[in-house]
C-alpha positions as MATLAB code, in Angstrom:
seq = 'MKIEFLQKLNLTELNVTVAAPEKDAKVDRLLNYLEKFPEDGAQTLLIKDHQKQVLVRVNEQEIRAVEVMGDFLQIYTPQKNYQERERLYKLKEQLSADFVQISKPVIINLNYLDHLDLSFTGTVMAQLKTGETFQVTRTYMKELRRVMADGE';
ca = [
    -149.101  -45.931  -84.288;
    -150.743  -48.367  -86.653;
    -149.979  -48.114  -90.383;
    -151.974  -49.955  -93.010;
    -152.285  -49.960  -96.795;
    -155.618  -50.257  -98.541;
    -155.661  -50.747 -102.310;
    -158.457  -48.948 -104.167;
    -158.363  -49.429 -107.914;
    -160.831  -46.623 -108.609;
    -158.518  -43.878 -107.210;
    -156.553  -41.728 -109.650;
    -154.215  -40.151 -107.079;
    -152.698  -40.986 -103.726;
    -155.131  -40.409 -100.855;
    -153.814  -40.346  -97.266;
    -156.141  -40.330  -94.259;
    -154.899  -39.837  -90.716;
    -157.251  -41.193  -88.051;
    -156.754  -40.307  -84.401;
    -158.905  -39.858  -81.277;
    -158.018  -36.133  -81.308;
    -155.942  -33.644  -83.277;
    -152.884  -33.047  -81.109;
    -149.284  -31.903  -81.692;
    -148.242  -35.363  -82.909;
    -151.001  -35.384  -85.541;
    -150.098  -31.830  -86.593;
    -146.444  -32.841  -87.077;
    -147.494  -35.839  -89.170;
    -149.836  -33.745  -91.325;
    -147.122  -31.116  -91.777;
    -144.687  -33.834  -92.874;
    -147.193  -35.290  -95.345;
    -147.903  -31.855  -96.845;
    -144.197  -31.366  -97.558;
    -143.712  -34.902  -98.897;
    -142.652  -34.595 -102.557;
    -145.220  -36.144 -104.904;
    -142.602  -36.980 -107.533;
    -140.868  -39.325 -105.083;
    -137.771  -37.144 -104.878;
    -135.960  -37.395 -101.599;
    -134.902  -34.228  -99.827;
    -131.948  -33.936  -97.501;
    -131.511  -31.530  -94.653;
    -128.056  -30.006  -94.975;
    -126.429  -27.767  -92.406;
    -124.701  -25.095  -94.490;
    -121.543  -24.433  -92.497;
    -120.881  -21.054  -94.166;
    -124.199  -19.500  -93.116;
    -124.930  -21.724  -90.080;
    -128.421  -22.558  -91.365;
    -130.296  -25.757  -92.222;
    -131.224  -26.044  -95.896;
    -133.597  -28.545  -97.535;
    -132.041  -29.855 -100.777;
    -133.664  -32.198 -103.300;
    -131.207  -35.085 -103.642;
    -131.602  -35.153 -107.452;
    -130.188  -31.615 -107.580;
    -126.941  -32.780 -105.988;
    -124.370  -33.275 -108.760;
    -121.475  -34.392 -106.590;
    -120.141  -34.486 -103.047;
    -116.434  -34.001 -102.382;
    -114.403  -34.072  -99.183;
    -112.560  -30.775  -98.691;
    -110.543  -30.931  -95.491;
    -112.965  -31.216  -92.562;
    -116.011  -30.436  -94.715;
    -118.075  -31.943  -97.495;
    -118.517  -29.733 -100.535;
    -122.010  -30.442 -101.911;
    -122.440  -29.282 -105.519;
    -125.957  -28.184 -106.586;
    -127.182  -25.929 -109.438;
    -128.202  -23.127 -107.071;
    -125.216  -23.122 -104.724;
    -122.385  -25.224 -103.376;
    -122.847  -26.055  -99.709;
    -120.268  -26.953  -97.104;
    -121.349  -29.359  -94.413;
    -119.381  -30.821  -91.540;
    -120.304  -34.481  -91.994;
    -118.640  -37.796  -92.811;
    -118.865  -38.869  -96.451;
    -120.013  -42.396  -95.606;
    -122.878  -41.041  -93.468;
    -124.151  -38.806  -96.260;
    -123.769  -41.659  -98.761;
    -126.083  -43.825  -96.605;
    -128.831  -41.197  -97.060;
    -128.501  -41.013 -100.851;
    -130.279  -43.152 -103.455;
    -128.742  -45.670 -105.869;
    -128.227  -42.818 -108.374;
    -125.101  -41.901 -106.427;
    -121.838  -43.802 -106.736;
    -118.501  -43.310 -105.055;
    -115.726  -42.821 -107.626;
    -112.816  -42.177 -105.272;
    -112.219  -42.018 -101.555;
    -113.250  -38.331 -101.356;
    -115.892  -38.107 -104.136;
    -119.448  -39.304 -104.789;
    -121.228  -38.337 -108.017;
    -124.838  -38.404 -109.178;
    -124.977  -40.715 -112.223;
    -127.766  -38.593 -113.715;
    -125.175  -35.817 -114.224;
    -122.402  -38.061 -115.618;
    -121.682  -37.176 -119.235;
    -118.722  -39.440 -119.999;
    -115.455  -40.888 -118.735;
    -112.164  -39.556 -120.103;
    -109.439  -42.186 -120.333;
    -105.840  -40.974 -120.591;
    -102.731  -42.732 -121.879;
    -101.353  -42.824 -118.328;
    -104.360  -44.778 -117.089;
    -106.038  -41.871 -115.320;
    -109.831  -41.885 -115.598;
    -111.761  -38.647 -115.205;
    -115.542  -38.459 -114.745;
    -116.870  -35.550 -116.786;
    -120.211  -34.212 -115.583;
    -122.738  -32.545 -117.899;
    -122.038  -29.287 -116.052;
    -118.337  -29.369 -117.018;
    -116.998  -30.423 -113.632;
    -114.441  -33.235 -113.634;
    -113.474  -35.657 -110.880;
    -110.834  -38.375 -110.868;
    -112.025  -41.986 -110.750;
    -109.595  -44.193 -108.859;
    -108.941  -47.828 -109.744;
    -110.436  -49.004 -106.461;
    -113.854  -47.618 -107.406;
    -113.716  -48.135 -111.198;
    -115.110  -51.685 -111.069;
    -118.166  -50.550 -109.084;
    -118.708  -47.577 -111.403;
    -118.632  -49.841 -114.468;
    -121.086  -52.262 -112.831;
    -123.514  -49.477 -111.907;
    -123.263  -47.911 -115.366;
    -123.884  -51.298 -117.041;
    -126.939  -51.946 -114.825;
    -128.386  -48.550 -115.718;
    -128.298  -49.103 -119.473;
];
């Protein structure tokens, strides 16, 4: 497959042309993929919901947090919380820079972070805009501060 980019200044929207000697199954799959490609640039993830044994397409920007719960990942979204049997580091590799790990078992979406609560004992809690709270451990605090400073 040959892929090329051609800049046309007179276009007002993205225009994709697929050229092939014939329309076969491979071309159909590519066209199907392009039709489902989100125009706003949002990445979608395919999550296997362990509770219902189905594959679900989730927009990554809807994910508020991911937390390890035993053998499963609890994925928090506005519609539903999903449980997936996956390693946290593997899911983290699929996520954008909007996500930061705040402890060994938790990754949060910075777009949902409201504030950090600092206690007298030195405990730091990440408070999300939805009311959920997760502990930030010292190991990950430096990275969280760096990411938050870069975003401002």
